[in-house]
Amino acid sequence: MLSEDEKREIEEQLKHYDVKRPACIEALKIVQRYRGWVSDEAIQDIAAFLEMTPDELDNVATFYNLIFRRPVGKNVILLCDSVSCWLLGYDAVRERIRERLGIGLGETTADGMFTLLPNVCLGTCDHAPAMMINDELYRDLTAERVDEILEQIKQGTE
Amino acid sequence: MEIPLTKNLQPGGIPLPIKDFEAAGGYQAVRKALGSMKPEDVTETVKQSTLQGRGGAGFPTGLKWSFVPMGEQAPHPKYLVCNADEMEPGTFKDRVLLEGDPHSIIEGMIVSAYAIQADVGYVFLRWEYRVAEERLRQAIVEAYQAGYLGKDILGSGWSFELYLHVSAGRYMCGEETGLLNSLEGKRATPRSKPPYPQVSGLWGKPTIVNNVETLANVPHIVNNGAEWFRGLSRSQDAGTKLYGVSGKVNRPGVWELPMGTTVREILEEHAGGMRPGLKFRGVIPGGASTDFLVEEHLDVPMDFASIQKAGSRLGTGTMIVLDDQTCPVAMVHNLEHFFAQESCGWCTPCREGLPWTEKLLKAIEDGQGEEGDLELLERHSKLLGPGHTFCALAPGAVEPLQSAMRYFREDFERHITEKRCPWR
């Protein structure tokens, strides 16, 4: 079941288009914002609300890498692995995260606190290497900076 | 030196509120176009300016607009889409305008939409540009309140609604027709052309898709004229350009400079040259999907025609520098990993060929390359090139590959004969 808030937000998006389907990507993002990820049940509920079949909607949901069809941690790390970040130390940042959190790309910590995902160029190449955690962009990363940031977020989440 | 695109950028990066933007000459072009110009006159002025698209392909903007059906018989609604899905690796120029001067993009959209008599506009923004999203939202609200958007704008009888669409990832969304599919709530696969979007785009209606930087140029052209715009440049291609540099240089960044500034000037004077102890080896001049240039090309002007003559493309104008202590094979492997991952899978050569290319490069980099691998990579470069695929993703992907194999041949060969990466 979609919550009243979710329905209200999706309806707001419907105003931007003459038909319902174009709102489906926004609808997936809205539900994900409330629940962290998009379950099979959510796919069915959103599809029904937008007069699509669940298969039509899942076809869309599975295309976009920022729609999560599996559960993720409370904090999602999007680590840029594109060329400028690679040139300036992406490997070292990824290894530092592995040392600190014990997770590699595509993995979630046992306590459900962090998920690490690779991401294409974050468009901040003059401050490479970079990553996003949730809505926040972190740039000019070094091993020490990564430690500080992860510690801050751990404290903020608890 | 005039810098029309970046003149409003503030230290600290907070954009001008609408009142200050207006005081600095903002929205004058909306008043001028709607008040005293016919839509066709706006298109003609942009045509005369010879403005070329800043998203990578360099297509003449005015010419693109001129394909849109006009007059009473024209189908409606017509659409204008701002492509703010900046995701080309190594490209970070549109972010500067989106975050620092969102009103300049909205103004560009209004004037451009008026030229093609569009009814509805969308800003197609990548999700990761969170700060830009917030500022655009705010700027759109302000523009509505000031009467620059909505019904009967400034009493002209023309109406234009503008919405922000925030995407959910995937490089393919930046491809013109992939973007349109995505806006329609589908997978971002490309469409076959013709019909071209100018005639049959969003929901089958006439649609123009323009890049952020392209649109930001339009108000200045309307205010100051085509001749002024052409005069900003140092070469035959008009205007200024947002150039960027990343890699191991002293001062990576973005600068608005006259079109036709040379590679050397940008690298040495603006980016401060290579970091201490490093030497320049090569540069990808315009984002990941452009051919490498090397030392012999340093004095080539960074404009569409000159860079093409040198064997590459201006692309987005944001350079990625290769230094002498980085393995070129590993760098190309990183690039092909990106393209293989971002292939949408719609057409076979791209879906199958790019992962194959990536695997070959990984094997070579890991010291497991075999005799014949380079020939195989060369064959891929041709078979994935222009004319074999639905869209420009795969042809773009092989540009850095084919040129790296030409300029850094010895490095590739050493990996295979020595059965190791000489840089590790």
Coordinates of C-alpha atoms in Angstrom, one line a residue:
Chain A
M1 CA 0.0 0.0 0.0
L2 CA 1.2 3.5 -0.8
S3 CA 1.1 5.8 2.1
E4 CA -0.9 9.1 1.9
D5 CA 2.3 11.1 1.7
E6 CA 3.6 9.0 -1.1
K7 CA 0.4 9.3 -3.0
R8 CA 0.2 13.0 -2.5
E9 CA 3.8 13.5 -3.7
I10 CA 3.2 11.3 -6.8
E11 CA 0.0 13.2 -7.6
E12 CA 2.0 16.5 -7.5
Q13 CA 4.3 15.1 -10.2
L14 CA 1.4 14.0 -12.4
K15 CA 0.6 17.7 -13.0
H16 CA 3.8 18.0 -15.1
Y17 CA 2.5 15.6 -17.8
D18 CA -0.7 14.9 -19.9
V19 CA -0.5 11.2 -19.1
K20 CA 0.5 9.2 -16.0
R21 CA 3.4 7.0 -17.2
P22 CA 6.0 9.8 -17.4
A23 CA 5.7 10.2 -13.6
C24 CA 6.8 6.7 -13.0
I25 CA 10.5 7.4 -12.5
E26 CA 9.7 10.2 -10.0
A27 CA 7.2 7.8 -8.3
L28 CA 9.9 5.2 -7.8
K29 CA 12.2 7.8 -6.4
I30 CA 9.5 9.1 -4.0
V31 CA 8.8 5.6 -2.6
Q32 CA 12.5 4.9 -2.3
R33 CA 13.0 8.1 -0.4
Y34 CA 10.5 6.9 2.2
R35 CA 11.5 3.3 2.3
G36 CA 15.1 3.2 1.3
W37 CA 14.5 0.8 -1.6
V38 CA 11.8 -0.4 -4.0
S39 CA 10.3 -3.9 -3.2
D40 CA 8.3 -6.1 -5.5
E41 CA 5.2 -5.1 -3.5
A42 CA 6.0 -1.4 -4.0
I43 CA 6.4 -2.1 -7.8
Q44 CA 2.9 -3.5 -7.9
D45 CA 1.4 -0.7 -5.9
I46 CA 3.1 2.1 -7.9
A47 CA 2.2 0.4 -11.1
A48 CA -1.5 0.1 -10.1
F49 CA -1.5 3.8 -9.1
L50 CA -0.1 4.9 -12.5
E51 CA -2.2 2.4 -14.5
M52 CA 0.8 0.5 -15.7
T53 CA 1.5 -3.3 -15.4
P54 CA 4.1 -4.3 -12.8
D55 CA 6.3 -5.6 -15.6
E56 CA 6.2 -2.3 -17.5
L57 CA 7.3 -0.5 -14.3
D58 CA 9.9 -3.1 -13.3
N59 CA 11.3 -2.8 -16.9
V60 CA 11.9 0.9 -16.1
A61 CA 13.0 0.4 -12.5
T62 CA 15.7 -2.1 -13.3
F63 CA 17.2 0.2 -16.0
Y64 CA 18.1 3.1 -13.7
N65 CA 21.1 2.6 -11.4
L66 CA 19.8 4.9 -8.7
I67 CA 16.6 3.0 -8.2
F68 CA 17.4 0.3 -5.7
R69 CA 15.5 -3.0 -6.2
R70 CA 17.3 -4.6 -3.3
P71 CA 17.6 -3.3 0.3
V72 CA 20.5 -0.9 1.0
G73 CA 22.1 0.4 4.1
K74 CA 21.0 3.5 6.0
N75 CA 23.7 5.4 4.2
V76 CA 24.5 4.8 0.5
I77 CA 28.0 5.7 -0.6
L78 CA 28.2 6.5 -4.3
L79 CA 31.9 6.3 -5.1
C80 CA 33.0 7.8 -8.5
D81 CA 35.0 5.3 -10.5
S82 CA 35.3 7.3 -13.7
V83 CA 38.5 8.4 -15.3
S84 CA 39.5 11.7 -13.5
C85 CA 38.8 10.1 -10.1
W86 CA 40.7 7.0 -11.2
L87 CA 43.7 9.1 -12.2
L88 CA 43.7 10.8 -8.8
G89 CA 43.3 8.0 -6.4
Y90 CA 40.0 6.2 -6.7
D91 CA 41.6 2.8 -5.9
A92 CA 43.1 4.2 -2.6
V93 CA 39.8 5.6 -1.5
R94 CA 37.9 2.4 -2.3
E95 CA 40.6 0.4 -0.3
R96 CA 40.3 2.7 2.6
I97 CA 36.5 2.3 2.7
R98 CA 37.1 -1.5 2.6
E99 CA 39.5 -1.3 5.5
R100 CA 37.2 0.8 7.6
L101 CA 33.9 -0.7 6.8
G102 CA 34.8 -4.2 5.6
I103 CA 32.7 -3.9 2.4
G104 CA 33.6 -3.9 -1.3
L105 CA 31.5 -2.5 -4.2
G106 CA 27.9 -3.7 -4.1
E107 CA 28.1 -4.7 -0.5
T108 CA 26.3 -3.6 2.7
T109 CA 27.8 -3.6 6.2
A110 CA 26.5 -6.3 8.6
D111 CA 24.9 -3.6 10.8
G112 CA 23.0 -2.1 7.9
M113 CA 24.7 1.2 8.3
F114 CA 26.5 1.6 4.9
T115 CA 26.2 0.3 1.3
L116 CA 29.0 1.0 -1.1
L117 CA 28.2 1.4 -4.8
P118 CA 30.3 2.5 -7.8
N119 CA 29.0 5.5 -9.6
V120 CA 29.8 7.2 -13.0
C121 CA 31.5 10.6 -13.1
L122 CA 30.0 12.9 -10.5
G123 CA 30.9 16.0 -12.5
T124 CA 33.3 17.4 -10.0
C125 CA 36.6 16.3 -11.7
D126 CA 38.6 19.4 -10.7
H127 CA 38.1 18.1 -7.1
A128 CA 38.8 14.4 -7.7
P129 CA 38.5 11.9 -6.2
A130 CA 34.9 12.3 -5.1
M131 CA 32.0 10.4 -3.6
M132 CA 28.4 11.1 -2.5
I133 CA 26.9 9.8 0.7
N134 CA 23.2 10.2 0.6
D135 CA 22.6 13.8 -0.6
E136 CA 26.0 15.1 0.2
L137 CA 29.0 15.5 -2.1
Y138 CA 32.5 14.9 -0.7
R139 CA 35.5 16.0 -2.8
D140 CA 39.3 16.1 -2.8
L141 CA 39.3 12.8 -0.9
T142 CA 42.3 11.4 0.9
A143 CA 42.5 8.3 3.2
E144 CA 42.3 10.7 6.2
R145 CA 39.3 12.6 4.8
V146 CA 37.5 9.3 4.3
D147 CA 38.1 8.3 7.9
E148 CA 36.7 11.6 9.1
I149 CA 33.7 11.5 6.9
L150 CA 32.7 8.0 7.8
E151 CA 33.1 8.7 11.5
Q152 CA 30.9 11.8 11.2
I153 CA 28.2 9.9 9.5
K154 CA 28.3 7.0 11.9
Q155 CA 27.8 9.5 14.8
G156 CA 25.1 11.3 12.9
T157 CA 23.2 8.2 12.1
E158 CA 23.2 6.7 15.6
Chain B
M1 CA 37.8 40.0 -22.5
E2 CA 34.1 39.4 -22.2
I3 CA 32.8 36.5 -20.3
P4 CA 29.0 36.6 -20.8
L5 CA 28.3 33.1 -19.4
T6 CA 30.2 33.4 -16.1
K7 CA 29.9 37.1 -15.4
N8 CA 27.2 36.6 -12.7
L9 CA 29.1 33.9 -10.8
Q10 CA 29.7 35.0 -7.2
P11 CA 32.6 34.2 -5.0
G12 CA 31.2 31.4 -2.7
G13 CA 29.0 30.2 -5.5
I14 CA 25.6 31.4 -4.3
P15 CA 23.6 32.5 -7.3
L16 CA 22.2 36.0 -7.6
P17 CA 18.6 36.3 -6.5
I18 CA 16.2 37.3 -9.3
K19 CA 16.2 41.1 -8.4
D20 CA 20.0 41.3 -8.6
F21 CA 20.0 39.1 -11.7
E22 CA 17.6 41.5 -13.4
A23 CA 19.7 44.5 -12.2
A24 CA 22.7 42.9 -14.0
G25 CA 20.8 42.8 -17.2
G26 CA 19.1 39.5 -16.7
Y27 CA 15.7 38.7 -18.4
Q28 CA 16.4 41.7 -20.8
A29 CA 16.5 39.2 -23.7
V30 CA 13.0 37.9 -22.7
R31 CA 11.7 41.4 -22.8
K32 CA 13.4 42.2 -26.1
A33 CA 12.5 38.9 -27.9
L34 CA 8.8 38.8 -26.7
G35 CA 8.4 42.6 -27.0
S36 CA 10.0 43.3 -30.4
M37 CA 11.0 40.2 -32.3
K38 CA 9.1 37.6 -34.2
P39 CA 9.9 34.0 -33.2
E40 CA 11.5 33.5 -36.6
D41 CA 13.7 36.6 -36.1
V42 CA 15.1 35.0 -32.9
T43 CA 16.0 31.8 -34.8
E44 CA 17.5 33.8 -37.6
T45 CA 19.7 35.8 -35.2
V46 CA 20.9 32.6 -33.5
K47 CA 21.6 31.1 -37.0
Q48 CA 23.6 34.2 -37.9
S49 CA 25.6 33.9 -34.7
T50 CA 26.7 30.4 -35.8
L51 CA 26.3 29.1 -32.3
Q52 CA 27.1 25.4 -32.2
G53 CA 25.7 23.0 -29.5
R54 CA 27.9 22.8 -26.4
G55 CA 26.8 19.3 -25.4
G56 CA 29.4 17.5 -27.5
A57 CA 28.2 17.2 -31.1
G58 CA 28.5 20.8 -32.1
F59 CA 25.4 20.9 -34.3
P60 CA 24.4 24.5 -35.3
T61 CA 21.7 25.5 -32.9
G62 CA 19.8 27.9 -35.1
L63 CA 19.7 25.3 -37.9
K64 CA 18.3 22.7 -35.5
W65 CA 15.6 25.1 -34.4
S66 CA 14.7 25.9 -38.0
F67 CA 13.5 22.3 -38.6
V68 CA 10.6 22.7 -36.1
P69 CA 7.3 23.1 -37.8
M70 CA 6.0 26.7 -37.3
G71 CA 2.8 28.6 -38.1
E72 CA -0.9 27.8 -37.4
Q73 CA -0.7 24.3 -38.9
A74 CA 2.2 23.3 -36.6
P75 CA 1.4 20.4 -34.2
H76 CA 1.1 21.4 -30.5
P77 CA 2.2 21.1 -27.8
K78 CA 5.8 21.7 -28.8
Y79 CA 8.6 21.0 -26.3
L80 CA 11.9 22.5 -25.4
V81 CA 14.2 20.3 -23.2
C82 CA 17.3 21.5 -21.5
N83 CA 19.8 18.6 -21.3
A84 CA 21.3 19.0 -17.9
D85 CA 22.3 15.3 -17.6
E86 CA 26.0 16.1 -17.5
M87 CA 27.6 12.6 -17.2
E88 CA 30.4 12.5 -19.7
P89 CA 33.4 11.4 -17.6
G90 CA 35.7 14.3 -17.1
T91 CA 33.0 16.9 -17.8
F92 CA 32.0 19.3 -15.1
K93 CA 31.2 22.6 -16.9
D94 CA 27.4 22.7 -16.9
R95 CA 27.4 22.2 -13.1
V96 CA 29.1 25.6 -12.8
L97 CA 26.2 27.3 -14.6
L98 CA 23.4 25.2 -13.0
E99 CA 24.7 25.9 -9.5
G100 CA 26.0 29.4 -10.0
D101 CA 23.6 31.1 -12.3
P102 CA 20.3 29.1 -12.7
H103 CA 18.4 32.1 -13.9
S104 CA 20.7 32.4 -16.9
I105 CA 19.6 28.9 -18.0
I106 CA 15.9 29.7 -17.4
E107 CA 16.2 32.9 -19.4
G108 CA 17.9 31.0 -22.2
M109 CA 15.1 28.4 -22.2
I110 CA 12.4 31.1 -22.3
V111 CA 13.9 32.9 -25.3
S112 CA 14.7 29.6 -27.1
A113 CA 11.2 28.3 -26.4
Y114 CA 9.7 31.5 -27.8
A115 CA 11.8 31.0 -31.0
I116 CA 10.2 27.6 -31.7
Q117 CA 6.9 28.6 -30.0
A118 CA 7.2 25.8 -27.5
D119 CA 4.4 25.3 -25.0
V120 CA 6.2 23.2 -22.3
G121 CA 9.8 22.9 -21.2
Y122 CA 11.7 20.4 -19.1
V123 CA 15.0 20.7 -17.4
F124 CA 16.4 17.2 -17.5
L125 CA 18.8 17.1 -14.5
R126 CA 20.9 14.2 -13.3
W127 CA 20.0 13.1 -9.7
E128 CA 23.5 13.6 -8.4
Y129 CA 23.4 17.4 -8.9
R130 CA 21.6 18.0 -5.7
V131 CA 22.7 21.6 -5.1
A132 CA 21.7 22.5 -8.7
E133 CA 18.3 20.9 -8.2
E134 CA 17.6 23.1 -5.1
R135 CA 18.7 26.3 -6.8
L136 CA 16.9 25.6 -10.1
R137 CA 13.7 24.9 -8.1
Q138 CA 14.0 28.2 -6.3
A139 CA 14.8 30.0 -9.6
I140 CA 11.8 28.6 -11.4
V141 CA 9.5 29.7 -8.6
E142 CA 11.0 33.2 -8.8
A143 CA 10.7 33.3 -12.6
Y144 CA 7.0 32.3 -12.3
Q145 CA 6.4 35.0 -9.6
A146 CA 8.0 37.6 -11.8
G147 CA 5.8 36.7 -14.8
Y148 CA 8.5 35.3 -17.0
L149 CA 6.9 31.9 -17.0
G150 CA 3.3 30.8 -17.2
K151 CA 0.3 32.2 -19.1
D152 CA 0.6 35.2 -21.4
I153 CA 4.2 36.1 -20.5
L154 CA 4.7 39.9 -20.3
G155 CA 1.4 40.4 -22.2
S156 CA 2.8 38.8 -25.3
G157 CA 0.0 36.3 -25.7
W158 CA 2.5 33.4 -25.6
S159 CA 2.5 30.9 -22.7
F160 CA 5.3 28.6 -21.5
E161 CA 5.3 26.2 -18.6
L162 CA 8.6 25.0 -17.2
Y163 CA 9.2 21.9 -15.1
L164 CA 12.2 20.3 -13.5
H165 CA 12.7 16.6 -14.1
V166 CA 15.3 14.9 -11.9
S167 CA 16.6 11.7 -13.4
A168 CA 17.7 8.4 -11.7
G169 CA 21.1 7.7 -13.3
R170 CA 22.4 6.2 -16.5
Y171 CA 24.7 7.9 -19.0
M172 CA 22.3 7.0 -21.9
C173 CA 19.9 9.7 -20.6
G174 CA 22.2 12.3 -22.0
E175 CA 21.7 10.9 -25.6
E176 CA 19.0 13.1 -27.2
T177 CA 16.5 10.3 -28.0
G178 CA 17.3 8.2 -25.0
L179 CA 16.6 11.3 -22.9
L180 CA 13.2 11.7 -24.6
N181 CA 12.3 8.0 -23.8
S182 CA 13.4 8.6 -20.2
L183 CA 11.1 11.7 -20.0
E184 CA 8.3 9.6 -21.2
G185 CA 8.9 7.2 -18.3
K186 CA 10.7 4.5 -20.3
R187 CA 14.1 2.9 -20.4
A188 CA 16.6 5.4 -21.9
T189 CA 17.2 3.5 -25.1
P190 CA 17.9 5.4 -28.3
R191 CA 15.3 5.9 -31.1
S192 CA 16.0 5.3 -34.7
K193 CA 16.2 8.5 -36.8
P194 CA 14.4 9.7 -38.9
P195 CA 12.0 11.0 -37.7
Y196 CA 14.2 13.6 -35.9
P197 CA 13.0 15.0 -32.6
Q198 CA 12.6 18.5 -34.1
V199 CA 9.6 17.0 -36.0
S200 CA 8.6 14.1 -33.8
G201 CA 10.1 14.1 -30.3
L202 CA 8.4 13.9 -27.0
W203 CA 5.1 12.0 -27.4
G204 CA 5.5 12.4 -31.1
K205 CA 5.4 16.2 -31.0
P206 CA 8.1 18.7 -32.2
T207 CA 10.9 18.8 -29.6
I208 CA 14.2 20.6 -29.3
V209 CA 16.9 19.3 -26.9
N210 CA 19.7 21.7 -26.2
N211 CA 22.6 21.6 -23.7
V212 CA 22.8 23.9 -20.7
E213 CA 25.8 25.9 -22.0
T214 CA 24.1 26.3 -25.4
L215 CA 21.0 27.7 -23.9
A216 CA 22.9 30.0 -21.6
N217 CA 24.4 31.7 -24.7
V218 CA 21.1 32.5 -26.3
P219 CA 20.1 35.6 -24.3
H220 CA 23.4 37.2 -24.9
I221 CA 23.1 36.7 -28.6
V222 CA 19.6 38.2 -28.6
N223 CA 20.8 41.2 -26.5
N224 CA 24.1 41.9 -28.3
G225 CA 23.6 40.5 -31.8
A226 CA 25.1 37.8 -34.0
E227 CA 28.2 39.8 -35.0
W228 CA 29.1 40.5 -31.4
F229 CA 28.9 36.8 -30.6
R230 CA 31.1 35.8 -33.5
G231 CA 33.6 38.4 -32.4
L232 CA 34.1 36.8 -29.0
S233 CA 36.0 34.0 -30.6
R234 CA 39.6 33.8 -31.7
S235 CA 38.8 31.4 -34.5
Q236 CA 36.1 30.6 -37.1
D237 CA 33.8 28.9 -34.5
A238 CA 31.9 31.6 -32.6
G239 CA 31.5 32.6 -29.0
T240 CA 33.3 31.8 -25.7
K241 CA 33.6 28.3 -24.4
L242 CA 33.6 26.8 -20.9
Y243 CA 36.9 24.8 -20.9
G244 CA 37.8 22.5 -18.1
V245 CA 40.9 20.5 -17.1
S246 CA 41.2 17.5 -14.8
G247 CA 44.0 15.1 -14.1
K248 CA 47.4 15.6 -12.5
V249 CA 47.8 19.3 -13.3
N250 CA 48.6 22.0 -10.7
R251 CA 45.2 23.9 -10.9
P252 CA 42.4 21.8 -12.3
G253 CA 39.3 23.9 -13.0
V254 CA 36.8 25.5 -15.4
W255 CA 37.4 28.7 -17.3
E256 CA 35.3 30.7 -19.8
L257 CA 37.7 31.7 -22.6
P258 CA 37.4 32.7 -26.2
M259 CA 36.6 29.8 -28.5
G260 CA 39.8 28.8 -30.2
T261 CA 42.1 29.2 -27.2
T262 CA 44.9 26.7 -27.7
V263 CA 45.3 23.5 -25.8
R264 CA 48.7 24.7 -24.5
E265 CA 47.3 28.0 -23.2
I266 CA 44.5 26.2 -21.3
L267 CA 46.9 23.6 -19.9
E268 CA 49.8 25.8 -19.0
E269 CA 48.3 29.3 -18.2
H270 CA 45.0 28.3 -16.7
A271 CA 45.6 24.8 -15.3
G272 CA 49.1 25.7 -14.2
G273 CA 50.9 22.9 -16.1
M274 CA 51.7 19.4 -14.9
R275 CA 52.3 18.7 -11.2
P276 CA 56.0 18.7 -10.1
G277 CA 57.8 15.6 -11.4
L278 CA 55.3 14.7 -14.0
K279 CA 55.4 15.2 -17.8
F280 CA 52.5 15.7 -20.2
R281 CA 51.9 12.5 -22.2
G282 CA 48.5 13.1 -23.9
V283 CA 45.1 14.7 -23.4
I284 CA 41.5 13.7 -24.2
P285 CA 40.2 17.1 -25.2
G286 CA 36.5 16.9 -24.8
G287 CA 35.3 14.3 -22.3
A288 CA 35.7 10.5 -22.3
S289 CA 34.4 9.9 -25.8
T290 CA 37.0 11.9 -27.8
D291 CA 40.3 10.8 -29.3
F292 CA 43.6 11.4 -27.5
L293 CA 45.8 14.3 -28.7
V294 CA 49.5 14.4 -27.9
E295 CA 52.4 16.9 -27.7
E296 CA 52.4 17.7 -31.4
H297 CA 48.8 19.0 -31.0
L298 CA 49.5 21.4 -28.1
D299 CA 49.2 24.5 -30.2
V300 CA 45.9 23.5 -31.8
P301 CA 43.1 25.9 -31.1
M302 CA 40.3 24.3 -29.0
D303 CA 37.4 24.8 -31.5
F304 CA 35.2 22.4 -33.3
A305 CA 37.0 22.6 -36.7
S306 CA 40.6 22.7 -35.6
I307 CA 40.3 19.8 -33.1
Q308 CA 38.5 17.8 -35.8
K309 CA 41.4 18.5 -38.2
A310 CA 43.8 17.3 -35.5
G311 CA 41.9 13.9 -35.4
S312 CA 39.7 14.4 -32.4
R313 CA 36.6 16.2 -31.3
L314 CA 36.0 19.3 -29.2
G315 CA 33.2 17.4 -27.5
T316 CA 32.4 19.1 -24.2
G317 CA 35.7 21.1 -24.1
T318 CA 36.7 19.5 -20.8
M319 CA 40.1 17.9 -21.0
I320 CA 41.5 14.9 -19.2
V321 CA 45.2 14.9 -19.0
L322 CA 47.4 11.7 -19.1
D323 CA 50.8 12.1 -17.4
D324 CA 54.0 10.1 -17.9
Q325 CA 53.6 8.0 -14.8
T326 CA 50.1 6.7 -15.5
C327 CA 49.6 3.6 -17.6
P328 CA 47.7 4.5 -20.8
V329 CA 46.4 0.9 -21.1
A330 CA 44.9 1.1 -17.6
M331 CA 43.4 4.5 -18.4
V332 CA 41.7 3.2 -21.5
H333 CA 40.6 0.2 -19.6
N334 CA 38.9 2.5 -17.1
L335 CA 37.2 4.3 -20.0
E336 CA 36.0 1.2 -21.7
H337 CA 34.7 -0.2 -18.4
F338 CA 32.5 2.9 -18.2
F339 CA 31.2 2.6 -21.7
A340 CA 30.6 -1.2 -21.5
Q341 CA 28.6 -0.6 -18.2
E342 CA 26.6 2.2 -19.6
S343 CA 25.6 0.6 -22.9
C344 CA 21.9 0.3 -22.8
G345 CA 21.9 -3.1 -24.6
W346 CA 19.5 -1.9 -27.3
C347 CA 21.8 -2.8 -30.3
T348 CA 24.0 -5.8 -30.5
P349 CA 27.4 -4.4 -31.6
C350 CA 27.5 -2.1 -28.5
R351 CA 26.0 -4.5 -26.0
E352 CA 28.4 -7.3 -27.0
G353 CA 31.4 -5.5 -28.4
L354 CA 32.1 -3.1 -25.6
P355 CA 32.3 -5.7 -22.8
W356 CA 34.5 -7.8 -25.2
T357 CA 36.8 -4.8 -25.6
E358 CA 36.9 -4.2 -21.9
K359 CA 37.8 -7.8 -21.2
L360 CA 40.6 -7.7 -23.8
L361 CA 42.0 -4.5 -22.2
K362 CA 41.8 -6.0 -18.7
A363 CA 43.7 -9.1 -19.8
I364 CA 46.4 -7.0 -21.5
E365 CA 46.7 -4.8 -18.4
D366 CA 46.9 -7.9 -16.1
G367 CA 49.8 -9.4 -18.2
Q368 CA 47.6 -12.0 -19.9
G369 CA 47.4 -10.4 -23.3
E370 CA 48.1 -12.5 -26.4
E371 CA 49.4 -12.0 -29.8
G372 CA 46.6 -10.9 -32.0
D373 CA 44.8 -9.0 -29.2
L374 CA 45.7 -5.6 -30.6
E375 CA 44.4 -6.5 -34.0
L376 CA 41.2 -7.7 -32.4
L377 CA 40.9 -4.4 -30.6
E378 CA 41.5 -2.6 -33.8
R379 CA 38.7 -4.5 -35.5
H380 CA 36.4 -3.7 -32.6
S381 CA 37.3 0.0 -33.1
K382 CA 36.0 -0.2 -36.7
L383 CA 33.0 -2.4 -36.1
L384 CA 31.8 -0.2 -33.2
G385 CA 32.4 3.0 -35.1
P386 CA 29.9 5.3 -36.9
G387 CA 27.2 3.6 -39.0
H388 CA 27.1 0.3 -37.1
T389 CA 25.0 1.3 -34.0
F390 CA 21.8 3.1 -33.1
C391 CA 23.5 6.0 -31.3
A392 CA 26.8 7.6 -30.7
L393 CA 27.7 5.7 -27.5
A394 CA 29.9 3.0 -29.1
P395 CA 31.5 5.2 -31.7
G396 CA 32.4 7.6 -28.9
A397 CA 33.7 4.7 -26.8
V398 CA 36.2 3.6 -29.5
E399 CA 37.6 7.1 -30.0
P400 CA 40.0 7.1 -27.0
L401 CA 40.8 3.4 -27.7
Q402 CA 41.8 3.7 -31.3
S403 CA 43.8 6.8 -30.7
A404 CA 45.6 5.4 -27.6
M405 CA 46.6 2.4 -29.7
R406 CA 48.0 4.7 -32.3
Y407 CA 49.9 7.1 -30.0
F408 CA 50.8 4.7 -27.2
R409 CA 51.4 1.5 -29.3
E410 CA 54.6 0.7 -27.6
D411 CA 52.9 0.6 -24.2
F412 CA 50.3 -1.8 -25.4
E413 CA 52.9 -4.0 -27.0
R414 CA 55.1 -4.1 -23.9
H415 CA 52.2 -5.3 -21.8
I416 CA 51.9 -8.3 -24.2
T417 CA 55.5 -9.1 -24.7
E418 CA 56.6 -8.6 -21.1
K419 CA 53.4 -10.3 -19.8
R420 CA 53.0 -7.6 -17.2
C421 CA 52.0 -3.9 -16.8
P422 CA 55.3 -2.0 -16.9
W423 CA 53.8 0.7 -14.7
R424 CA 53.0 -1.5 -11.7

